[in-house]
Amino acid sequence: MKIFSGIQPSGNIHIGNYLAVIKQWVAFQEKADCIFCIVDWHAITVPYETKTLQQKIKEVASIYLASGINPEKSIVFVQSQVKEHSELAWLLNTITSLGDLQRMTQFKDKSQKHSQNICAGLLNYPVLMAGDILLYQTEVVPVGEDQKQHVELARTIAKKFNSKFGETFKIPEVSVLKIGAKIMSLTNPDKKMSKSDPESSRIGLFDSPEQIKKKIGSATTDSGREIKFNPKEKPGISNLLTIYSLFSDKPIKDLENAFASQSYQSFKQSLTDLLVEKLEPFRNKKSELDKNPEFIEKILADGAKRAEKQAQETMQKVKKVMGL
Ligand code: TYM
């Protein structure tokens, strides 16, 4: 089985990215051929800092490694180091319907947020993503809820290409968790946790115990006092229960029972202790990797070589069937 997924080096990677996606990757790694990409070409479709981009890329790589991605087993690389991604994206652009791109929820949200600065790349972003996936004959794409629509579009594009030019691409399936595919913001639990929102709304994987304590302490809870999972009526507590459940590997029902007679405050204290403990390996691994930047550079260079080989095989097929 072939797996492909990626994360943008924008903002700080948070526990939503980890719980919904990277944890799935680590599990897939045991039974599949996996490719994990750092998608820098996606990150430049909205305003960004040129000076810190390389540092952000290294940070994402450290997170992959700290989470248990093994670069000897899986391929870890940076998108812009394999030029076939842009080449395939261009070719797929010629068969993608403009209407499909305009109806993408993320395009609508991001173009509203950056209304003074909407570039064509933002609209075409899902075509680049389809290229990422199809380039490796991917069978399964593990993502969070918000990227499901883009993977569905990649399927549509692949089917259209195959029927127009002949069987060329595998049709990828999406893999989304049943619980935890959308971790919500700590300060506004009606919105997803986002790398680009204010610091207090999310827990970063490298956050210090003090930061975790402060953020969980001030996380929005709901009226009432029961620790019950009910996303409609109690979105704040339900989100914290989901985070607790995924980090502790305990079912939400068991947590509801365990905290039945306790206050929001003692539940938050217990969640803080859990997060401080579970994120400690991330902090430790980061300080270890920070001392040895060449190690990460070598992994990324080696990953790019391995990815390129597979990408070139697909591009040869694609060009042939397209008459190029
Ligand atoms: P990105 O960088 O926004 O997010 C990385 C992954 O994290 C998931 N995610 C979340 N999951 C649960 N709760 C949240 N609050 C939350 N926020 C983000 C996202 O769904 C995603 O899976 N376009 C992609 C990157 C990409 C990609 C690809 C993914 C580019 N090419 C090919 C898969 C395959 C993105 O912007 O993810």
GROMACS .gro file of C-alpha atoms and ligand atoms in nm:
model
  361
    1MET     CA    1   0.000   0.000   0.000
    2LYS     CA    2   0.128   0.348  -0.087
    3ILE     CA    3   0.064   0.642   0.146
    4PHE     CA    4   0.128   1.011   0.076
    5SER     CA    5   0.056   1.313   0.294
    6GLY     CA    6   0.204   1.650   0.379
    7ILE     CA    7   0.199   1.953   0.604
    8GLN     CA    8   0.266   2.316   0.515
    9PRO     CA    9   0.561   2.487   0.684
   10SER     CA   10   0.342   2.779   0.790
   11GLY     CA   11   0.284   2.886   1.151
   12ASN     CA   12   0.343   2.641   1.434
   13ILE     CA   13   0.237   2.280   1.402
   14HIS     CA   14  -0.023   2.211   1.669
   15ILE     CA   15  -0.180   1.918   1.847
   16GLY     CA   16  -0.465   1.913   1.589
   17ASN     CA   17  -0.216   1.835   1.310
   18TYR     CA   18  -0.054   1.573   1.531
   19LEU     CA   19  -0.363   1.395   1.667
   20ALA     CA   20  -0.561   1.389   1.341
   21VAL     CA   21  -0.282   1.327   1.095
   22ILE     CA   22   0.074   1.256   1.212
   23LYS     CA   23  -0.048   0.988   1.455
   24GLN     CA   24  -0.216   0.813   1.161
   25TRP     CA   25   0.110   0.835   0.964
   26VAL     CA   26   0.308   0.668   1.241
   27ALA     CA   27   0.058   0.380   1.244
   28PHE     CA   28   0.060   0.347   0.862
   29GLN     CA   29   0.439   0.341   0.860
   30GLU     CA   30   0.433  -0.008   1.014
   31LYS     CA   31   0.236  -0.160   0.727
   32ALA     CA   32   0.278   0.058   0.415
   33ASP     CA   33   0.522   0.245   0.190
   34CYS     CA   34   0.493   0.600   0.315
   35ILE     CA   35   0.595   0.937   0.174
   36PHE     CA   36   0.571   1.238   0.405
   37CYS     CA   37   0.624   1.574   0.243
   38ILE     CA   38   0.687   1.927   0.369
   39VAL     CA   39   0.478   2.123   0.121
   40ASP     CA   40   0.659   2.456   0.093
   41TRP     CA   41   0.506   2.544  -0.247
   42HIS     CA   42   0.164   2.535  -0.084
   43ALA     CA   43   0.280   2.764   0.197
   44ILE     CA   44   0.370   3.048  -0.041
   45THR     CA   45   0.016   3.091  -0.177
   46VAL     CA   46  -0.060   3.338   0.104
   47PRO     CA   47   0.168   3.614   0.237
   48TYR     CA   48   0.465   3.461   0.425
   49GLU     CA   49   0.807   3.550   0.568
   50THR     CA   50   1.087   3.467   0.324
   51LYS     CA   51   1.346   3.498   0.602
   52THR     CA   52   1.198   3.228   0.824
   53LEU     CA   53   1.070   2.981   0.563
   54GLN     CA   54   1.379   2.755   0.579
   55GLN     CA   55   1.362   2.751   0.956
   56LYS     CA   56   0.992   2.654   0.942
   57ILE     CA   57   1.076   2.371   0.701
   58LYS     CA   58   1.335   2.235   0.947
   59GLU     CA   59   1.085   2.265   1.230
   60VAL     CA   60   0.830   2.055   1.043
   61ALA     CA   61   1.101   1.797   0.972
   62SER     CA   62   1.189   1.785   1.345
   63ILE     CA   63   0.824   1.729   1.426
   64TYR     CA   64   0.799   1.438   1.183
   65LEU     CA   65   1.106   1.278   1.341
   66ALA     CA   66   1.002   1.355   1.700
   67SER     CA   67   0.663   1.194   1.631
   68GLY     CA   68   0.823   0.866   1.536
   69ILE     CA   69   0.852   0.889   1.157
   70ASN     CA   70   1.151   0.674   1.067
   71PRO     CA   71   1.336   0.823   0.766
   72GLU     CA   72   1.497   0.489   0.689
   73LYS     CA   73   1.155   0.334   0.640
   74SER     CA   74   0.955   0.628   0.507
   75ILE     CA   75   1.050   0.900   0.262
   76VAL     CA   76   1.065   1.247   0.420
   77PHE     CA   77   1.132   1.536   0.182
   78VAL     CA   78   1.060   1.895   0.082
   79GLN     CA   79   0.818   1.947  -0.209
   80SER     CA   80   1.026   2.214  -0.388
   81GLN     CA   81   1.323   1.976  -0.405
   82VAL     CA   82   1.136   1.753  -0.651
   83LYS     CA   83   1.046   1.970  -0.949
   84GLU     CA   84   0.806   1.709  -1.093
   85HIS     CA   85   0.542   1.840  -0.848
   86SER     CA   86   0.511   2.165  -1.039
   87GLU     CA   87   0.540   1.991  -1.374
   88LEU     CA   88   0.250   1.755  -1.304
   89ALA     CA   89   0.045   2.037  -1.146
   90TRP     CA   90   0.068   2.234  -1.471
   91LEU     CA   91  -0.045   1.939  -1.680
   92LEU     CA   92  -0.334   1.865  -1.443
   93ASN     CA   93  -0.436   2.231  -1.460
   94THR     CA   94  -0.524   2.173  -1.824
   95ILE     CA   95  -0.796   1.919  -1.735
   96THR     CA   96  -0.924   2.067  -1.405
   97SER     CA   97  -1.252   2.251  -1.418
   98LEU     CA   98  -1.242   2.613  -1.303
   99GLY     CA   99  -1.584   2.569  -1.139
  100ASP     CA  100  -1.448   2.286  -0.922
  101LEU     CA  101  -1.167   2.509  -0.797
  102GLN     CA  102  -1.396   2.803  -0.727
  103ARG     CA  103  -1.627   2.596  -0.509
  104MET     CA  104  -1.350   2.468  -0.275
  105THR     CA  105  -1.431   2.571   0.083
  106GLN     CA  106  -1.067   2.647   0.167
  107PHE     CA  107  -1.032   2.877  -0.134
  108LYS     CA  108  -1.344   3.066  -0.027
  109ASP     CA  109  -1.222   3.096   0.334
  110LYS     CA  110  -0.865   3.195   0.247
  111SER     CA  111  -0.965   3.441  -0.023
  112GLN     CA  112  -1.192   3.610   0.228
  113LYS     CA  113  -0.914   3.623   0.487
  114HIS     CA  114  -0.657   3.758   0.236
  115SER     CA  115  -0.903   3.961   0.028
  116GLN     CA  116  -0.636   4.218  -0.071
  117ASN     CA  117  -0.401   3.952  -0.191
  118ILE     CA  118  -0.569   3.667  -0.380
  119CYS     CA  119  -0.320   3.511  -0.619
  120ALA     CA  120  -0.398   3.255  -0.889
  121GLY     CA  121  -0.186   3.007  -0.688
  122LEU     CA  122  -0.445   3.012  -0.411
  123LEU     CA  123  -0.715   2.905  -0.656
  124ASN     CA  124  -0.490   2.641  -0.817
  125TYR     CA  125  -0.362   2.511  -0.484
  126PRO     CA  126  -0.578   2.191  -0.497
  127VAL     CA  127  -0.429   2.107  -0.839
  128LEU     CA  128  -0.079   2.119  -0.691
  129MET     CA  129  -0.208   1.898  -0.410
  130ALA     CA  130  -0.360   1.654  -0.661
  131GLY     CA  131  -0.021   1.646  -0.836
  132ASP     CA  132   0.153   1.566  -0.503
  133ILE     CA  133  -0.076   1.272  -0.449
  134LEU     CA  134  -0.095   1.132  -0.804
  135LEU     CA  135   0.278   1.164  -0.873
  136TYR     CA  136   0.346   0.870  -0.641
  137GLN     CA  137   0.054   0.644  -0.745
  138THR     CA  138  -0.079   0.698  -0.393
  139GLU     CA  139  -0.350   0.467  -0.264
  140VAL     CA  140  -0.432   0.627   0.073
  141VAL     CA  141  -0.406   0.991   0.185
  142PRO     CA  142  -0.435   1.044   0.564
  143VAL     CA  143  -0.557   1.399   0.636
  144GLY     CA  144  -0.779   1.599   0.871
  145GLU     CA  145  -1.143   1.679   0.795
  146ASP     CA  146  -1.063   2.014   0.628
  147GLN     CA  147  -0.853   1.851   0.352
  148LYS     CA  148  -1.109   1.584   0.262
  149GLN     CA  149  -1.260   1.797  -0.014
  150HIS     CA  150  -0.918   1.847  -0.176
  151VAL     CA  151  -0.851   1.472  -0.179
  152GLU     CA  152  -1.193   1.417  -0.336
  153LEU     CA  153  -1.100   1.665  -0.607
  154ALA     CA  154  -0.771   1.476  -0.662
  155ARG     CA  155  -0.984   1.164  -0.721
  156THR     CA  156  -1.203   1.351  -0.970
  157ILE     CA  157  -0.897   1.481  -1.156
  158ALA     CA  158  -0.736   1.134  -1.165
  159LYS     CA  159  -1.054   0.974  -1.303
  160LYS     CA  160  -1.091   1.245  -1.565
  161PHE     CA  161  -0.728   1.205  -1.672
  162ASN     CA  162  -0.755   0.825  -1.693
  163SER     CA  163  -1.068   0.840  -1.903
  164LYS     CA  164  -0.924   1.102  -2.134
  165PHE     CA  165  -0.572   0.963  -2.182
  166GLY     CA  166  -0.594   0.600  -2.064
  167GLU     CA  167  -0.524   0.431  -1.725
  168THR     CA  168  -0.233   0.627  -1.577
  169PHE     CA  169  -0.307   0.708  -1.214
  170LYS     CA  170  -0.421   0.502  -0.915
  171ILE     CA  171  -0.737   0.651  -0.765
  172PRO     CA  172  -0.648   0.756  -0.407
  173GLU     CA  173  -0.869   0.697  -0.102
  174VAL     CA  174  -0.890   0.945   0.183
  175SER     CA  175  -0.825   0.837   0.543
  176VAL     CA  176  -0.989   1.055   0.807
  177LEU     CA  177  -1.027   0.967   1.177
  178LYS     CA  178  -1.380   0.906   1.306
  179ILE     CA  179  -1.309   1.106   1.620
  180GLY     CA  180  -1.054   1.388   1.624
  181ALA     CA  181  -1.044   1.469   1.251
  182LYS     CA  182  -1.118   1.830   1.343
  183ILE     CA  183  -0.964   1.959   1.666
  184MET     CA  184  -1.120   2.290   1.756
  185SER     CA  185  -0.968   2.619   1.869
  186LEU     CA  186  -0.919   2.650   2.247
  187THR     CA  187  -1.055   3.005   2.253
  188ASN     CA  188  -1.335   2.960   1.997
  189PRO     CA  189  -1.446   2.595   1.992
  190ASP     CA  190  -1.680   2.657   1.698
  191LYS     CA  191  -1.375   2.705   1.475
  192LYS     CA  192  -1.098   2.459   1.390
  193MET     CA  193  -0.759   2.496   1.560
  194SER     CA  194  -0.540   2.671   1.304
  195LYS     CA  195  -0.167   2.736   1.263
  196SER     CA  196  -0.240   3.093   1.158
  197ASP     CA  197  -0.469   3.192   1.448
  198PRO     CA  198  -0.352   3.362   1.769
  199GLU     CA  199  -0.115   3.165   1.993
  200SER     CA  200  -0.368   3.126   2.277
  201SER     CA  201  -0.606   2.928   2.050
  202ARG     CA  202  -0.375   2.633   1.998
  203ILE     CA  203  -0.117   2.414   2.172
  204GLY     CA  204   0.206   2.384   1.975
  205LEU     CA  205   0.397   2.058   1.991
  206PHE     CA  206   0.701   2.237   2.132
  207ASP     CA  207   0.507   2.443   2.390
  208SER     CA  208   0.663   2.465   2.736
  209PRO     CA  209   0.478   2.331   3.046
  210GLU     CA  210   0.404   2.694   3.144
  211GLN     CA  211   0.249   2.772   2.804
  212ILE     CA  212   0.039   2.454   2.815
  213LYS     CA  213  -0.083   2.537   3.166
  214LYS     CA  214  -0.179   2.890   3.070
  215LYS     CA  215  -0.356   2.793   2.747
  216ILE     CA  216  -0.556   2.503   2.894
  217GLY     CA  217  -0.638   2.715   3.200
  218SER     CA  218  -0.791   2.985   2.982
  219ALA     CA  219  -0.952   2.752   2.724
  220THR     CA  220  -1.320   2.831   2.668
  221THR     CA  221  -1.556   2.596   2.851
  222ASP     CA  222  -1.934   2.590   2.842
  223SER     CA  223  -2.216   2.681   3.072
  224GLY     CA  224  -2.315   2.408   3.318
  225ARG     CA  225  -2.059   2.204   3.509
  226GLU     CA  226  -2.078   1.852   3.371
  227ILE     CA  227  -1.785   1.688   3.190
  228LYS     CA  228  -1.996   1.546   2.906
  229PHE     CA  229  -1.926   1.492   2.535
  230ASN     CA  230  -2.185   1.687   2.338
  231PRO     CA  231  -2.025   1.890   2.058
  232LYS     CA  232  -2.346   2.086   1.982
  233GLU     CA  233  -2.427   2.199   2.333
  234LYS     CA  234  -2.083   2.175   2.493
  235PRO     CA  235  -1.829   2.239   2.214
  236GLY     CA  236  -1.550   2.354   2.451
  237ILE     CA  237  -1.559   2.060   2.692
  238SER     CA  238  -1.619   1.814   2.405
  239ASN     CA  239  -1.305   1.939   2.231
  240LEU     CA  240  -1.098   1.906   2.549
  241LEU     CA  241  -1.239   1.554   2.604
  242THR     CA  242  -1.141   1.459   2.248
  243ILE     CA  243  -0.787   1.588   2.303
  244TYR     CA  244  -0.767   1.402   2.636
  245SER     CA  245  -0.898   1.081   2.480
  246LEU     CA  246  -0.655   1.084   2.186
  247PHE     CA  247  -0.350   1.160   2.400
  248SER     CA  248  -0.438   0.906   2.670
  249ASP     CA  249  -0.580   0.639   2.435
  250LYS     CA  250  -0.881   0.616   2.667
  251PRO     CA  251  -1.237   0.615   2.527
  252ILE     CA  252  -1.437   0.934   2.587
  253LYS     CA  253  -1.703   0.734   2.779
  254ASP     CA  254  -1.439   0.623   3.034
  255LEU     CA  255  -1.324   0.982   3.078
  256GLU     CA  256  -1.682   1.104   3.132
  257ASN     CA  257  -1.717   0.842   3.408
  258ALA     CA  258  -1.379   0.917   3.563
  259PHE     CA  259  -1.451   1.294   3.580
  260ALA     CA  260  -1.824   1.262   3.656
  261SER     CA  261  -1.809   1.430   3.996
  262GLN     CA  262  -1.523   1.669   3.923
  263SER     CA  263  -1.514   2.037   3.834
  264TYR     CA  264  -1.402   2.187   3.501
  265GLN     CA  265  -1.100   2.314   3.687
  266SER     CA  266  -0.978   1.974   3.807
  267PHE     CA  267  -1.046   1.824   3.460
  268LYS     CA  268  -0.833   2.101   3.307
  269GLN     CA  269  -0.557   2.039   3.565
  270SER     CA  270  -0.551   1.671   3.473
  271LEU     CA  271  -0.546   1.752   3.099
  272THR     CA  272  -0.259   1.996   3.156
  273ASP     CA  273  -0.056   1.726   3.336
  274LEU     CA  274  -0.127   1.480   3.054
  275LEU     CA  275  -0.020   1.726   2.782
  276VAL     CA  276   0.295   1.830   2.968
  277GLU     CA  277   0.392   1.463   2.992
  278LYS     CA  278   0.298   1.366   2.633
  279LEU     CA  279   0.468   1.665   2.473
  280GLU     CA  280   0.793   1.626   2.667
  281PRO     CA  281   0.948   1.394   2.403
  282PHE     CA  282   0.881   1.662   2.138
  283ARG     CA  283   1.060   1.929   2.337
  284ASN     CA  284   1.353   1.697   2.408
  285LYS     CA  285   1.386   1.575   2.051
  286LYS     CA  286   1.376   1.933   1.922
  287SER     CA  287   1.661   2.047   2.143
  288GLU     CA  288   1.861   1.739   2.037
  289LEU     CA  289   1.795   1.804   1.664
  290ASP     CA  290   1.863   2.178   1.696
  291LYS     CA  291   2.219   2.089   1.794
  292ASN     CA  292   2.265   1.887   1.476
  293PRO     CA  293   2.111   2.068   1.174
  294GLU     CA  294   2.319   1.866   0.925
  295PHE     CA  295   2.134   1.552   1.033
  296ILE     CA  296   1.800   1.691   0.913
  297GLU     CA  297   1.952   1.832   0.595
  298LYS     CA  298   2.090   1.491   0.510
  299ILE     CA  299   1.756   1.318   0.570
  300LEU     CA  300   1.576   1.569   0.346
  301ALA     CA  301   1.835   1.542   0.068
  302ASP     CA  302   1.819   1.165   0.076
  303GLY     CA  303   1.436   1.173   0.085
  304ALA     CA  304   1.425   1.405  -0.218
  305LYS     CA  305   1.642   1.165  -0.419
  306ARG     CA  306   1.419   0.869  -0.336
  307ALA     CA  307   1.101   1.065  -0.408
  308GLU     CA  308   1.237   1.202  -0.736
  309LYS     CA  309   1.301   0.854  -0.870
  310GLN     CA  310   0.936   0.757  -0.825
  311ALA     CA  311   0.811   1.095  -0.950
  312GLN     CA  312   1.014   1.065  -1.271
  313GLU     CA  313   0.864   0.724  -1.346
  314THR     CA  314   0.512   0.866  -1.329
  315MET     CA  315   0.605   1.174  -1.533
  316GLN     CA  316   0.740   0.958  -1.812
  317LYS     CA  317   0.408   0.776  -1.833
  318VAL     CA  318   0.208   1.098  -1.811
  319LYS     CA  319   0.400   1.272  -2.089
  320LYS     CA  320   0.378   0.970  -2.313
  321VAL     CA  321   0.000   0.937  -2.288
  322MET     CA  322  -0.044   1.312  -2.331
  323GLY     CA  323   0.158   1.309  -2.651
  324LEU     CA  324   0.434   1.529  -2.508
  325TYM     P1  325  -0.213   2.183   0.655
  325TYM     O1  326  -0.068   2.213   0.658
  325TYM     O2  327  -0.310   2.295   0.670
  325TYM     O3  328  -0.247   2.080   0.770
  325TYM     C1  329  -0.177   1.958   0.783
  325TYM     C2  330  -0.274   1.846   0.816
  325TYM     O4  331  -0.336   1.873   0.942
  325TYM     C3  332  -0.478   1.868   0.929
  325TYM     N1  333  -0.536   1.968   1.021
  325TYM     C4  334  -0.616   1.937   1.123
  325TYM     N2  335  -0.665   1.820   1.165
  325TYM     C5  336  -0.747   1.824   1.272
  325TYM     N3  337  -0.781   1.937   1.339
  325TYM     C6  338  -0.734   2.056   1.299
  325TYM     N4  339  -0.769   2.167   1.365
  325TYM     C7  340  -0.648   2.060   1.186
  325TYM     N5  341  -0.585   2.160   1.120
  325TYM     C8  342  -0.516   2.102   1.019
  325TYM     C9  343  -0.506   1.898   0.783
  325TYM     O5  344  -0.629   1.843   0.743
  325TYM    C10  345  -0.388   1.833   0.715
  325TYM     O6  346  -0.413   1.696   0.689
  325TYM     N6  347  -0.312   2.113   0.170
  325TYM    C11  348  -0.262   2.048   0.290
  325TYM    C12  349  -0.123   1.997   0.274
  325TYM    C13  350  -0.099   1.911   0.155
  325TYM    C14  351  -0.131   1.773   0.144
  325TYM    C15  352  -0.088   1.735   0.014
  325TYM    C16  353  -0.192   1.682   0.228
  325TYM    C17  354  -0.041   1.950   0.038
  325TYM     N7  355  -0.032   1.844  -0.046
  325TYM    C18  356  -0.107   1.605  -0.034
  325TYM    C19  357  -0.211   1.551   0.178
  325TYM    C20  358  -0.168   1.514   0.052
  325TYM    C21  359  -0.264   2.149   0.403
  325TYM     O7  360  -0.271   2.266   0.384
  325TYM     O8  361  -0.250   2.096   0.527
   0.00000   0.00000   0.00000
